[in-house]
Structure formats: structure tokens, C-alpha cells
Coordinates of C-alpha atoms and ligand atoms in Angstrom, one line a residue:
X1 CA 49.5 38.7 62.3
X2 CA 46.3 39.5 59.9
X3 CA 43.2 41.3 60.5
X4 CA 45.2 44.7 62.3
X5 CA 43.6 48.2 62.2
X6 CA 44.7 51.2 63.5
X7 CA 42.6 53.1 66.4
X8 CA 43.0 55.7 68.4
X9 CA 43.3 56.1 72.2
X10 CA 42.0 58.4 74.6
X11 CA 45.6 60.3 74.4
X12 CA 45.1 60.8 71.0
X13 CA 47.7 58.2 70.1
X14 CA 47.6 54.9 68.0
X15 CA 46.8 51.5 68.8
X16 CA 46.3 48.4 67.1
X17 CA 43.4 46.3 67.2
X18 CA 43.8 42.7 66.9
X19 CA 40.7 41.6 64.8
X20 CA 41.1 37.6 65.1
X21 CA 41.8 37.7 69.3
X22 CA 39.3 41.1 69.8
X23 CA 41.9 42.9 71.9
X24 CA 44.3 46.3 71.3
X25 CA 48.1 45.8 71.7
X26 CA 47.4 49.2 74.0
X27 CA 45.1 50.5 76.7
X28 CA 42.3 52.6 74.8
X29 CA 42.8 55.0 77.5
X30 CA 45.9 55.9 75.8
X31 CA 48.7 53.9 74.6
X32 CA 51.6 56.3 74.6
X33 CA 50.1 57.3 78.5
X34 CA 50.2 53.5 79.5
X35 CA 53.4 52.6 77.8
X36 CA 55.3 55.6 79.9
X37 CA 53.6 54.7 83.1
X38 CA 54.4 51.1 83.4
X39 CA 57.6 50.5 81.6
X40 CA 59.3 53.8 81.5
X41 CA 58.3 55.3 84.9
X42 CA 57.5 52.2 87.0
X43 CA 60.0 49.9 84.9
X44 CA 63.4 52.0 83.7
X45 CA 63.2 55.2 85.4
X46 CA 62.8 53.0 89.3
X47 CA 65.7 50.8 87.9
X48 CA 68.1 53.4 87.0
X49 CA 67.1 55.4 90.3
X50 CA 67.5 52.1 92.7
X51 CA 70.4 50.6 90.7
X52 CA 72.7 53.9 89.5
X53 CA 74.2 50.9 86.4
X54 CA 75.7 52.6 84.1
X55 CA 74.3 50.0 81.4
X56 CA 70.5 48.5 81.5
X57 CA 70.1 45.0 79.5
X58 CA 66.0 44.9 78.7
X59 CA 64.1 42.3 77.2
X60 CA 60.9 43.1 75.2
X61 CA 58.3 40.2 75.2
X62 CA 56.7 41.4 72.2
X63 CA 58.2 44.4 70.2
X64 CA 54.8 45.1 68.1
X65 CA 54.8 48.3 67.3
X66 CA 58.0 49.3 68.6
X67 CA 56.3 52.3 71.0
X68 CA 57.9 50.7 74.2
X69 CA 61.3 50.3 72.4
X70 CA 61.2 54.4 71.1
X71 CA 60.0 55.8 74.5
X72 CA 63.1 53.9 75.9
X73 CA 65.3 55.3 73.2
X74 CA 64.2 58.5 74.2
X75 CA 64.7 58.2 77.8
X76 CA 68.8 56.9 77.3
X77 CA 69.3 60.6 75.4
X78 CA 67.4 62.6 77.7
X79 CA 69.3 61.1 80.4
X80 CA 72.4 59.4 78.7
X81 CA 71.6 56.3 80.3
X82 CA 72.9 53.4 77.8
X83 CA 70.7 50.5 77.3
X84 CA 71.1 47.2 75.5
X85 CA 67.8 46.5 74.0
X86 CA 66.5 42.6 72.8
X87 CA 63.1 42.6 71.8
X88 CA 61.7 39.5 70.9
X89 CA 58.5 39.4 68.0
X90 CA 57.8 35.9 66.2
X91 CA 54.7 38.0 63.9
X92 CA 56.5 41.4 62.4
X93 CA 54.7 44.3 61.4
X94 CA 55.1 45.3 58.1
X95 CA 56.4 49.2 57.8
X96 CA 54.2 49.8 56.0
X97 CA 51.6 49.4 58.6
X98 CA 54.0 50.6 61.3
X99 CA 54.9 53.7 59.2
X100 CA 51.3 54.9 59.6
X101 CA 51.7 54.9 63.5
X102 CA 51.2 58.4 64.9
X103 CA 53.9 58.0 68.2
X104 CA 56.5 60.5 67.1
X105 CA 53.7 63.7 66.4
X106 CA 53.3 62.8 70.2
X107 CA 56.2 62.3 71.6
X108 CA 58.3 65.7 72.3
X109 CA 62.1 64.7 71.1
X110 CA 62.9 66.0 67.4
X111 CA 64.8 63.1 66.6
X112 CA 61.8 60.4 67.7
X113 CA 60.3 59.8 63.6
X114 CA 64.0 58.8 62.9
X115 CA 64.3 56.5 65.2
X116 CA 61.3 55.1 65.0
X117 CA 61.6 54.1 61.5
X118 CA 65.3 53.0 62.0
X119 CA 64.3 50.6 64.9
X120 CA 61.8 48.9 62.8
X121 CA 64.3 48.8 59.6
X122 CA 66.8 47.1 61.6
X123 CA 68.2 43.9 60.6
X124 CA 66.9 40.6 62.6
X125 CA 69.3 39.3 65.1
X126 CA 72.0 42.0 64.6
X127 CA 72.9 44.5 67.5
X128 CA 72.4 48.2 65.8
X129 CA 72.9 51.6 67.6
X130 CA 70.2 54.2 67.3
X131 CA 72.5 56.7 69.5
X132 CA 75.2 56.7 71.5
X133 CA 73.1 55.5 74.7
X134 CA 70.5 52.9 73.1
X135 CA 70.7 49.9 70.8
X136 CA 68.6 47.2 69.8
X137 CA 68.3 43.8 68.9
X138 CA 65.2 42.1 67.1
X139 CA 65.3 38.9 67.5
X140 CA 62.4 37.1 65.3
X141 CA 61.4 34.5 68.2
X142 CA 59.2 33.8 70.7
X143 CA 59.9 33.8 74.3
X144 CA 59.1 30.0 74.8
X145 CA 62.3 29.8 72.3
X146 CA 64.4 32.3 73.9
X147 CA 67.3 31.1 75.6
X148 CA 68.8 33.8 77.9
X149 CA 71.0 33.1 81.4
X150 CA 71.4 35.5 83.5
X151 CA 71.6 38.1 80.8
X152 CA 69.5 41.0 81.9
X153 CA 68.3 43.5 84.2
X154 CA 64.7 44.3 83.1
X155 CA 62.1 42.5 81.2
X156 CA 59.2 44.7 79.7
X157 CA 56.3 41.8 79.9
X158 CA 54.0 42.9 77.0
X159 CA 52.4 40.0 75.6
X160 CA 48.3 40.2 75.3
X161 CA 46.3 39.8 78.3
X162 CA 46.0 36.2 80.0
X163 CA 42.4 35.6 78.7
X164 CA 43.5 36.2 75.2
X165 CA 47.2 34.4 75.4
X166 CA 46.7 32.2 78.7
X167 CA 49.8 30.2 77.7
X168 CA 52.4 32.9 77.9
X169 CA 51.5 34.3 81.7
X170 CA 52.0 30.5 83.0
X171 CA 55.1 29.0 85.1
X172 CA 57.1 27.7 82.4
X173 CA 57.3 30.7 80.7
X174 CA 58.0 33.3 83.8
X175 CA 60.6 30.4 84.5
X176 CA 62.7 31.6 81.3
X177 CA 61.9 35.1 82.3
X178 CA 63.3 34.2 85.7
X179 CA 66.5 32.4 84.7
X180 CA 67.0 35.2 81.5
X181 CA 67.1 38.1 84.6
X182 CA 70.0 38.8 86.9
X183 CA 69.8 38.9 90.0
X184 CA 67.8 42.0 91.2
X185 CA 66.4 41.7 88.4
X186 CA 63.0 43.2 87.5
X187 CA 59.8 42.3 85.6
X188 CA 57.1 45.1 84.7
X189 CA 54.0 44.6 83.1
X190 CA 50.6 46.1 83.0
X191 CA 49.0 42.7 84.4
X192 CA 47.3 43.0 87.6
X193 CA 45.7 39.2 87.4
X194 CA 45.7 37.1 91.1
X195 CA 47.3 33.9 89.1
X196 CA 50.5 36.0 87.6
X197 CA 51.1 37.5 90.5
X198 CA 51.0 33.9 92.7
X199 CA 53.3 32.6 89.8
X200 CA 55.8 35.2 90.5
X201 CA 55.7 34.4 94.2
X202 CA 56.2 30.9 93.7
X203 CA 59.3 31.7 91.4
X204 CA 60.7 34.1 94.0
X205 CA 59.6 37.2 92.7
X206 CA 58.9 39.8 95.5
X207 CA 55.7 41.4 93.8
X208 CA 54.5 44.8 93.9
X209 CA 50.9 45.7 93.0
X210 CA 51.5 49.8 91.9
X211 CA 49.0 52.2 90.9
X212 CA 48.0 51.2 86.9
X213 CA 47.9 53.5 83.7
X214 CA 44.5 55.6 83.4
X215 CA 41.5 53.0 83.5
X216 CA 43.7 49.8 85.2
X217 CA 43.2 50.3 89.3
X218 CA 46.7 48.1 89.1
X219 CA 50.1 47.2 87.7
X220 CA 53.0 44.6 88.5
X221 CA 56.6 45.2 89.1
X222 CA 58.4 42.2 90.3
X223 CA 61.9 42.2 91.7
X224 CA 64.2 38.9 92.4
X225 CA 66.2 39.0 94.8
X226 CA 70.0 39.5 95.5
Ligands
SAM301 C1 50.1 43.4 73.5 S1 51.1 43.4 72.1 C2 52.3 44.6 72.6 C3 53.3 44.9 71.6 C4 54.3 46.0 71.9 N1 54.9 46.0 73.2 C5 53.8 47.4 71.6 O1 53.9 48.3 72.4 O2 53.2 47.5 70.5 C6 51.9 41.8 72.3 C7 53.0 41.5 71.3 O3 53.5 40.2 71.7 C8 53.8 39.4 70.5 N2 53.8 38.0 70.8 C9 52.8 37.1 70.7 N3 53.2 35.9 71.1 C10 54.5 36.0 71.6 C11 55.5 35.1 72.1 N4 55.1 33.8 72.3 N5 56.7 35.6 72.4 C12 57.0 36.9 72.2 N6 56.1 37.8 71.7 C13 54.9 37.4 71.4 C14 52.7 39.8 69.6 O4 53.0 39.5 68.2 C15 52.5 41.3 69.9 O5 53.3 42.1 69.0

């Protein structure tokens, strides 16, 4: 991806802006405060609370900056949950631009700049352990090429919003999402848009609209069913 600078949010932490597309990877009313709301709280901490597993498979539709993936690491020591983490990114970051990110000065866990660098150094399409509860798996591809049956439990949905990447909220790819989850599966995402939501129904999603992150009136959790 070209044309990336490095701004910051309302919660004093980074985001990237997307020159080419005009849109942030994050809410500028605070990434670190949106990523925690919808994928931690709404997404991880309800599926560890509803499920009691002892192990959590996620998917990541996209890694980017790998903010999502550290506050999850951080969550699985604080609460020695284990996770199984794929995150899927066809356009890397260099580290040299994620390097510059200002996550771990924010995020209250001593070992959080380690990780963070160690998550983006890892190799592609190898499973590596950060700590004993989390591990991660990059996997240099894009969702419409993932092939994943019944593999996992939760699926972070953090591609850009539909009016900048229309192709990637439509049927065929919540399909994959659909067939990659378990059953009881569940999909979080910060999209709130009429059309996504009717997808999910259609697909047999029960859909949840939840209070959004600062500055979004709305979220979406989506659970299949048993
Ligand atoms: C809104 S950004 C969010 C990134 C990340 N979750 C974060 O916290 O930085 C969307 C990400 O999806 C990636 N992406 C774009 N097209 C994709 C596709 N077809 N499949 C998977 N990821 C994709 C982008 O490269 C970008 O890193």
C-alpha cells in the first residue's frame, strides 16, 4: 500500500491515513479506544464470557498495523485465555513504518513494545508463539483467497468501510466468513451499514446492532447459530 501517513486520534494514539482511498485504518476519535470497544470488549471478552473455551481460533480480515492482534495478545496474559491467531494482509506494512506506531506508550502491559515488534517480524504462514496464551499466524492473502472450514470461533471484520472497499462487505465474501466460522460462531466489526447487516441475515447470522466506539452511534456483532 503507498501514500500512508501517520496521524493521530482523539486518544492520542496512531492511525494511518490512506492517501489514495481518503480514509484512516482507525476511528479519528481514537484508534486504540475503538479497537478495545468493538473487538476486545464486544468481540473476545463476550466470547470468552458466553463460551468458557479454553482455546479461541480468530481470524483478522486485515492485520494492518497489527493494533487489534497486540490488544488481543494482551488480553490472553491478563486473563490466560489462549488464542490461536490467523490474520490475513495481502499489502504488508513495512516495519519500518509500523515501528513508528505509538500503541505500546498507550497500552498499560510492560511487555506490549515486544510483542508488537515480534508480531510484525514473524514469518508468513508459520504458527509463532508470543506467550504461552497467544500465537499468530500471518498469512500474506486476501480473504476472497482464504480457504477456511469450520476453523474458527471469531472473525475480527476489519477491512475499510463499504464506500471505500464495496466488494469485500458483499455476500460472496461473508459466505467464506460464514463457512470459515464454527458454529456459534461470531463476527464483530465496527460497520453499522443497513446492507451488511441484511447480508448477515440472509446468511443466517443473528445480528446485533451494540452501542459503537466514541463518534459511531452503532456496531455489529453477528452470532450463527448452533
Ligand atoms: C481498515 S484497515 C484495518 C487494519 C487493522 N485491523 C488495524 O488495526 O490496523 C483494513 C486492512 O485490510 C487490508 N485488506 C485490504 N483488502 C483486503 C482483503 N481483500 N482481504 C484481507 N485484508 C484486506 C488492508 O490492507 C488493511 O490493512
Amino acid at each position: 500500500m503507498q501514500n500512508l501517513q501517520i496521524k493521530l486520534t482523539k486518544d492520542g494514539s496512531h492511525t494511518l491515513w490512506v492517501q489514495d482511498i481518503q480514509e484512516s485504518f482507525h476511528s479519528m476519535n481514537g484508534a486504540i479506544t475503538e479497537s478495545r470497544h468493538v473487538f476486545i470488549d464486544q468481540g473476545l471478552k463476550y466470547l470468552c464470557q458466553s463460551s468458557g473455551k479454553a482455546v479461541i481460533s480468530i481470524l483478522e480480515i486485515g492485520l494492518g498495523t497489527g493494533l487489534n492482534a497486540l490488544l488481543t495478545c494482551c488480553y490472553c496474559q491478563e486473563h490466560k485465555q489462549k488464542v490461536q491467531y490467523t490474520a490475513l494482509e495481502p499489502f504488508p506494512l513495512s516495519w519500518e513504518l509500523a515501528g513508528r506506531l505509538n500503541y505500546s506508550e498507550h497500552i498499560a502491559h510492560s511487555q506490549s513494545a515486544f510483542w508488537f515488534a515480534e508480531l510484525h517480524k514473524t514469518a508468513w504462514g508459520q504458527i509463532e508463539p508470543l506467550n504461552p496464551y497467544f500465537s499468530i499466524l500471518r498469512k500474506k492473502e486476501t480473504i476472497q483467497d482464504h480457504a477456511a472450514l469450520n476453523q474458527y470461533d471469531l472473525c475480527y471484520f476489519d477491512a475499510f468501510a463499504p464506500g471505500r472497499q464495496p466488494d469485500i462487505w458483499d455476500m460472496k465474501v461473508l459466505d467464506i466468513v460464514r463457512r470459515g466460522l464454527k458454529s456459534s460462531g461470531v463476527l464483530v466489526t465496527y460497520c453499522a451499514q443497513g446492507q451488511f447487516k441484511r447480508n448477515l441475515k440472509e446468511l443466517g447470522f443473528h445480528v446485533e446492532s451494540l452501542p459503537g466506539p466514541p463518534g459511531k452511534k452503532e456496531m455489529t456483532r453477528a452470532v450463527l447459530p448452533d
